[in-house]
Coordinates of C-alpha atoms and ligand atoms in Angstrom, one line a residue:
X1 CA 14.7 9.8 1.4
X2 CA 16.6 7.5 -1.5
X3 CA 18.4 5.0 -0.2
X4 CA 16.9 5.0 3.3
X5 CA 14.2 2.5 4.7
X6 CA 11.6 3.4 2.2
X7 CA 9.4 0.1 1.8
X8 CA 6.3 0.4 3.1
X9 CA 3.0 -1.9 3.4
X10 CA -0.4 -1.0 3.6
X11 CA -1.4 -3.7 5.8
X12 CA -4.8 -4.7 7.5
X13 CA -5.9 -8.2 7.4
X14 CA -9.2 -6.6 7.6
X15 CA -11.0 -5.8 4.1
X16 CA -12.7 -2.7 3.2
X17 CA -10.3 -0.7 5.5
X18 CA -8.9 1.8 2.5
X19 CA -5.5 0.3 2.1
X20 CA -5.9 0.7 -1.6
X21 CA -7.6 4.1 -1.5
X22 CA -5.2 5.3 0.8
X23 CA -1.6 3.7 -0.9
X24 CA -3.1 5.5 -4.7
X25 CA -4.3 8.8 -3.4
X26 CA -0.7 8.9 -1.6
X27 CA 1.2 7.6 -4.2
X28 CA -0.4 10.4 -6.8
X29 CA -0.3 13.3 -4.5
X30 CA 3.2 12.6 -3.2
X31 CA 4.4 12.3 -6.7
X32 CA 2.2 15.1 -8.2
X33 CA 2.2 17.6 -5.9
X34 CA 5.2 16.8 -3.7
X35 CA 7.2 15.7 -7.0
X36 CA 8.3 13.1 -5.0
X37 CA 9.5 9.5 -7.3
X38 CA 7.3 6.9 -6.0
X39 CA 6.8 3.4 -6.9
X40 CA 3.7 1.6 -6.1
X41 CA 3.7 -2.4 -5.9
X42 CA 0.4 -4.0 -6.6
X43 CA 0.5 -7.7 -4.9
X44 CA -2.9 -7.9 -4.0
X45 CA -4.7 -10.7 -6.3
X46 CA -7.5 -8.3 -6.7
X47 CA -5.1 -5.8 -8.6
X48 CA -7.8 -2.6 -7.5
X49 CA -5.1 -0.3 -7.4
X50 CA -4.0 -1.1 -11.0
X51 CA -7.0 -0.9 -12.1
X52 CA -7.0 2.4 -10.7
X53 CA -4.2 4.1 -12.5
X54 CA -4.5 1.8 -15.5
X55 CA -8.0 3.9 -15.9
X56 CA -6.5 7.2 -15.0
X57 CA -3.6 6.9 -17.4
X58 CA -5.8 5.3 -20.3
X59 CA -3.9 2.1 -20.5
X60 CA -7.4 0.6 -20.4
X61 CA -10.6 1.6 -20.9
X62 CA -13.7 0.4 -19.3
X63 CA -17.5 1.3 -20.3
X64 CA -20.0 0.0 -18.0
X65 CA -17.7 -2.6 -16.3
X66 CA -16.8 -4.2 -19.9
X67 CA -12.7 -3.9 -21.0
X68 CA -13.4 -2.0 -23.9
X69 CA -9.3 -1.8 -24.7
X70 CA -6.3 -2.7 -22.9
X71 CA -2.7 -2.3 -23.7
X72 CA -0.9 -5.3 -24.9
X73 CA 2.4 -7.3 -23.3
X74 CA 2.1 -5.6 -19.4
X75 CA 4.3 -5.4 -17.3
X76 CA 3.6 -7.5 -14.2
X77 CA 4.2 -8.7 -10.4
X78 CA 3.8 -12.1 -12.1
X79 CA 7.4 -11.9 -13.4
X80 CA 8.6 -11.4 -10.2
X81 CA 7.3 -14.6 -9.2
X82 CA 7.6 -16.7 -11.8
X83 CA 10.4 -15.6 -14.1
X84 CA 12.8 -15.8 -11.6
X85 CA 12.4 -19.7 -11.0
X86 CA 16.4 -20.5 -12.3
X87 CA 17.8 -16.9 -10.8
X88 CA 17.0 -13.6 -10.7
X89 CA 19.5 -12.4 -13.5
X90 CA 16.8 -13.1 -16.3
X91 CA 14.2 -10.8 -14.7
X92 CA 14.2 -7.4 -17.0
X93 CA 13.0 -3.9 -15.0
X94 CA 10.5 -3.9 -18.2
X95 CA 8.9 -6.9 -17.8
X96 CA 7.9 -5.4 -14.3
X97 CA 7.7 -1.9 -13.7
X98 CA 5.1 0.5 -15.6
X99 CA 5.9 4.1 -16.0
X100 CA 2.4 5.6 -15.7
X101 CA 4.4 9.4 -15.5
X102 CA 7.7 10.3 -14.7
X103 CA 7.8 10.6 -11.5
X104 CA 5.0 7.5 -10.8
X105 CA 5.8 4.2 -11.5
X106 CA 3.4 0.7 -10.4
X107 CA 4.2 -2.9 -10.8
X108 CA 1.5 -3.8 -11.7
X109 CA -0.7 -6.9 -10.5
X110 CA -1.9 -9.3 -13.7
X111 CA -5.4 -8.3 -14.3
X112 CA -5.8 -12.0 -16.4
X113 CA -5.3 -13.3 -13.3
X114 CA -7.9 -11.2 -11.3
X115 CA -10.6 -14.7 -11.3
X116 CA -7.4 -16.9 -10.8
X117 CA -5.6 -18.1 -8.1
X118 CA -2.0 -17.1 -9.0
X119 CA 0.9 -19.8 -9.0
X120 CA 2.5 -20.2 -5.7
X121 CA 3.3 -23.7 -5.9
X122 CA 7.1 -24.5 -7.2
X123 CA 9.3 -21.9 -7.5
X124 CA 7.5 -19.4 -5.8
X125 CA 9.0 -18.0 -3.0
X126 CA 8.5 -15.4 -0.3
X127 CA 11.5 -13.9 -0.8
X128 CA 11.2 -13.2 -4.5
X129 CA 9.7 -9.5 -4.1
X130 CA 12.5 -8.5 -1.5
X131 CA 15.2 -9.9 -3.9
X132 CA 13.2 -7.8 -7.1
X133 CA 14.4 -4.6 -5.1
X134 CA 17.9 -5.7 -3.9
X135 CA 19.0 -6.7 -7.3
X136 CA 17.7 -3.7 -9.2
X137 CA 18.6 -1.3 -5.8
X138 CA 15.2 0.0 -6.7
X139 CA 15.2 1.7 -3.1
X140 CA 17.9 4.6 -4.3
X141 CA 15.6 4.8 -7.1
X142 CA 12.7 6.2 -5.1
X143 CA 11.5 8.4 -2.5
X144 CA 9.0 5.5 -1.1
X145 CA 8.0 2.1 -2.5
X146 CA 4.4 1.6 -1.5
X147 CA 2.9 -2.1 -1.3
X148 CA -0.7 -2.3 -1.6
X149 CA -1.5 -5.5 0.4
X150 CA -4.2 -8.0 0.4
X151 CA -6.6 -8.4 3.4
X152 CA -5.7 -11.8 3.9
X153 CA -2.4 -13.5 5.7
X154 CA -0.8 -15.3 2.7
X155 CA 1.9 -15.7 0.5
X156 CA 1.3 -12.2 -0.7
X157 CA 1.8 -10.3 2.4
X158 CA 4.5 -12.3 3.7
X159 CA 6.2 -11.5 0.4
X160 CA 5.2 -7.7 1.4
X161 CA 6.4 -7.7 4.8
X162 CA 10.1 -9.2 4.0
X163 CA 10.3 -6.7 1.4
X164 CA 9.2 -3.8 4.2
X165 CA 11.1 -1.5 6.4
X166 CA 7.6 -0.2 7.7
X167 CA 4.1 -0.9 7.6
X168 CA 1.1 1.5 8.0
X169 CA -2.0 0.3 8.6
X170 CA -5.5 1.9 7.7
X171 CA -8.0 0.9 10.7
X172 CA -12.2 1.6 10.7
X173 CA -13.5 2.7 14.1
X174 CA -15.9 0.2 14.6
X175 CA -16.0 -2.2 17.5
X176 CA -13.6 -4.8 16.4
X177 CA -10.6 -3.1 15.4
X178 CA -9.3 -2.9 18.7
X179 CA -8.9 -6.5 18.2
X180 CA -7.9 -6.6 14.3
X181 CA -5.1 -4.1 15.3
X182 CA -4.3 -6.4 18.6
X183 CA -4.2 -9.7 15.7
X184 CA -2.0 -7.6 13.4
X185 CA 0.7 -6.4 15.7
X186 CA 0.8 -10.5 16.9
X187 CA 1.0 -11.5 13.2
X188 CA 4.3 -8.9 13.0
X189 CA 5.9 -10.0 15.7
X190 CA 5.4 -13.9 14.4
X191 CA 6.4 -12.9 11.5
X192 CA 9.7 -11.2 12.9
X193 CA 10.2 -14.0 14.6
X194 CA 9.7 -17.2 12.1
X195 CA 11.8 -14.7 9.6
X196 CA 15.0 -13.8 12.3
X197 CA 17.1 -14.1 9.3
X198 CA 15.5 -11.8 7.5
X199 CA 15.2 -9.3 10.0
X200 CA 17.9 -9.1 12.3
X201 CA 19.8 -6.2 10.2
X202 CA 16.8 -5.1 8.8
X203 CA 13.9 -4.5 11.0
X204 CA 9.9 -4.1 10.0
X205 CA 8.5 -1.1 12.3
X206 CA 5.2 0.3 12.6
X207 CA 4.7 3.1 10.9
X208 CA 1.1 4.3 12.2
X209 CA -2.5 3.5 12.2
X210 CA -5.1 6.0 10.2
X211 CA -8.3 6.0 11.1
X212 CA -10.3 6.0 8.1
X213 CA -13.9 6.1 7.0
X214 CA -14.7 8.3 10.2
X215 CA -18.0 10.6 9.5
X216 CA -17.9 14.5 9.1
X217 CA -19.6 14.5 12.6
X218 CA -18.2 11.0 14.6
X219 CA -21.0 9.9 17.1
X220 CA -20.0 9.8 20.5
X221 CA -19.8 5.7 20.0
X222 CA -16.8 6.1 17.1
X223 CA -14.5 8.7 19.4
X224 CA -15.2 6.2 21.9
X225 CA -13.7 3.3 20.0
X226 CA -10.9 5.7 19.0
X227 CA -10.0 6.7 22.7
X228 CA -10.2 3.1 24.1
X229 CA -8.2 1.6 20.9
X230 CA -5.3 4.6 21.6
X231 CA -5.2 3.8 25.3
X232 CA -4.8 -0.4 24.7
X233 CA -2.0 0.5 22.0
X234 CA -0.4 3.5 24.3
X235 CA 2.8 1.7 26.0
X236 CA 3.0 -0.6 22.7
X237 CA 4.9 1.3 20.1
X238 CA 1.9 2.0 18.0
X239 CA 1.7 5.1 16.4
X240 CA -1.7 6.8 15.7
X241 CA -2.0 9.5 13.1
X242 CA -3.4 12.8 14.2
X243 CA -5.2 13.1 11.4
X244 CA -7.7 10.7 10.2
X245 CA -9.2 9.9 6.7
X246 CA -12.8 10.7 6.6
X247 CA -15.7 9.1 5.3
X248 CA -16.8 10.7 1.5
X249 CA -19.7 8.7 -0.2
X250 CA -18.5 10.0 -3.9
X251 CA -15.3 7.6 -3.6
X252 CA -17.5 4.8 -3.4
X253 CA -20.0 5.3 -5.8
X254 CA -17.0 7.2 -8.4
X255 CA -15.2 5.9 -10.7
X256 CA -12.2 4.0 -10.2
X257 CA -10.3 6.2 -12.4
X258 CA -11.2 9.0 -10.3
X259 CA -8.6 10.5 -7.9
X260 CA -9.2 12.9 -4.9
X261 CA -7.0 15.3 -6.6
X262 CA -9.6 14.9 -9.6
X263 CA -12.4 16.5 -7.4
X264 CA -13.4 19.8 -7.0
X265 CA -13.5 19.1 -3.5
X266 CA -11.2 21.1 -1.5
X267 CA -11.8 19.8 1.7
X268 CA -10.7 16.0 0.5
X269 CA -8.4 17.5 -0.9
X270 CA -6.8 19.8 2.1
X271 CA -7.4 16.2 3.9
X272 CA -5.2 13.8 2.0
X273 CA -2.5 16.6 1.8
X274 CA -2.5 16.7 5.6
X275 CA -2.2 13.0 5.9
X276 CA 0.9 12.9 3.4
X277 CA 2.6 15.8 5.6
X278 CA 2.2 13.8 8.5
X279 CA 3.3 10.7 7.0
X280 CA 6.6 12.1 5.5
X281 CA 7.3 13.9 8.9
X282 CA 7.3 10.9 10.6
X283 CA 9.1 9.0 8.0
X284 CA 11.9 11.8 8.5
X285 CA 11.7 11.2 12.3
X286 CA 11.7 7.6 12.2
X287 CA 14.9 7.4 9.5
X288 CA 16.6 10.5 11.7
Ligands
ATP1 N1 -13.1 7.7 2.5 C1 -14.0 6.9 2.0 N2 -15.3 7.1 2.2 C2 -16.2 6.2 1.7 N3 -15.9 5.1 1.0 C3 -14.6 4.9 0.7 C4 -13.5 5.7 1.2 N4 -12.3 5.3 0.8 C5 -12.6 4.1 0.1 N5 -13.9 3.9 0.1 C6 -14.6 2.8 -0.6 O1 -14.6 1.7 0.3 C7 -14.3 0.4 -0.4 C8 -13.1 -0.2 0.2 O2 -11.9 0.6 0.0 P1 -10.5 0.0 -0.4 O3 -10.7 -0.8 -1.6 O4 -9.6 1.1 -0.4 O5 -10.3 -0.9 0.9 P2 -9.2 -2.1 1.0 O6 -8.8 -2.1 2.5 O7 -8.1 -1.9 0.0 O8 -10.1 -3.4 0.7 P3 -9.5 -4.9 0.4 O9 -9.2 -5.4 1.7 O10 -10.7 -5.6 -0.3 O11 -8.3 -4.7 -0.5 C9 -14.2 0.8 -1.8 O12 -15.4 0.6 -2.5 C10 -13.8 2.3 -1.8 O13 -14.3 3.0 -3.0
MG2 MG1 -7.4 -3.3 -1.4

């Protein structure tokens, strides 16, 4: 997969869809199990996902929602953004990327900045993250670079998108995603269009829609919105995972620093794995 179109965005302007969930759990299984080199980019504000493996990999520690201890000088997306104001050249792959193993690298949102709305006035520019991975050809470094993206349509995700070859997108059943996913396709196709430039030799495709948060036993209303929201999509280039990720109460009242592959819960677990096959099958088809 190095050196093929390997950016991809997890990408619902929706929240509480399981972009995060989704882009960690794959990230550590792919790396762990399929010993695959993955880096994971954390532009979301909100920085969930590095608070994730930051937890897991004991850079911090949290008791009772207080920072008990945190490691000092971080790397961060920040100096994407705003170290490269006179040129890219005095950027360092230290001052950004975090090697949480060997094979599972984040950059890492700025948790000081978690309360704060980041700078995006002068000097920040859309095309800074997309220039990040040029310069450092940080796309024949890994397998896949993953971008966790905010639910919003801002700076942030159109820094995401330029920087993509594909975006995935995690989708709830319920009975306005038909036209979330309808909103997000027209967004994508502004986008490619506003951004010609940018895309003309390199196009953004969809990758696939996973239904997540769907219950053990769906009621007939949930396979209902599934079947109508696969028929509106079906001439459209949209394409919908076979298999969905399913509801589990104990990932939302865990802990953050708690992974599927953490759990003694082999049916999760037999779940995600099923989910990563499918994507990288259809990452193989789509790159031929
Ligand atoms: N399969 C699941 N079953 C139940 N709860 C889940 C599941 N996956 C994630 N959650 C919980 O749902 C909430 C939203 O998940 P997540 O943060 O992944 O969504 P998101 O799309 O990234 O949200 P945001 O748009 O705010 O970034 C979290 O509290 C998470 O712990
Ligand atoms: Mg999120």
């Amino acid at each position: 997969m190095k050196d093929s179109p390997n950016v991809i965005s997890f990408l619902n302007m929706k929240g509480g869809v399981c972009k995060t969930t989704l882009c960690k759990e794959m990230a550590l299984f792919l790396s762990e199990v399929k010993d695959r080199d993955i880096l994971v980019i954390d532009i979301d504000p909100q920085s969930n996902c590095t608070q994730s493996f930051f937890e897991r990999y004991n850079v911090l520690q949290i008791d009772e929602g207080e920072l008990i201890t945190c490691e000092t000088n971080l790397p961060s997306i920040e100096n994407v953004f705003s170290k490269s104001k006179g040129g890219l050249r005095e950027i360092k792959l230290e001052d950004v990327i975090y090697e949480l193993s060997n094979k599972l690298h984040i950059v890492p949102g700025d948790l000081n900045t978690v309360f704060m709305e980041r700078e995006t006035g002068t000097g920040a520019s859309e095309q800074k993250l997309f220039n990040f991975i040029d310069q450092f050809k940080l796309q024949e470094k890994y397998d896949y670079i993953f971008i966790d993206c905010p639910p919003t349509y801002s700076f942030y995700t159109v820094s995401a998108l330029l920087s993509s070859n594909y975006y995935l997108v995690p989708l709830k059943s319920d009975a306005y995603s038909l036209l979330g996913l309808d909103l997000l396709e027209r967004v994508v196709t502004e986008l490619r269009s506003l951004y010609r430039a940018n895309f003309s030799n390199r196009p953004i495709n969809n990758l696939g829609t996973i239904f997540t948060m769907i219950p053990k036993t769906p009621s007939k209303g949930v396979l209902r919105n599934i079947e109508q929201i696969k028929e509106a999509f079906k001439d459209k280039n949209v394409y919908f995972f076979r298999n969905d990720f399913p509801r589990a109460d104990k990932i939302s009242t865990g802990k953050l620093s708690t992974f599927i592959m953490d759990r003694d819960d082999a049916g999760l677990y037999e779940k995600l794995a099923e989910i990563c096959q499918e994507f990288e099958e259809r990452m193989a088809n789509l790159n031929g």
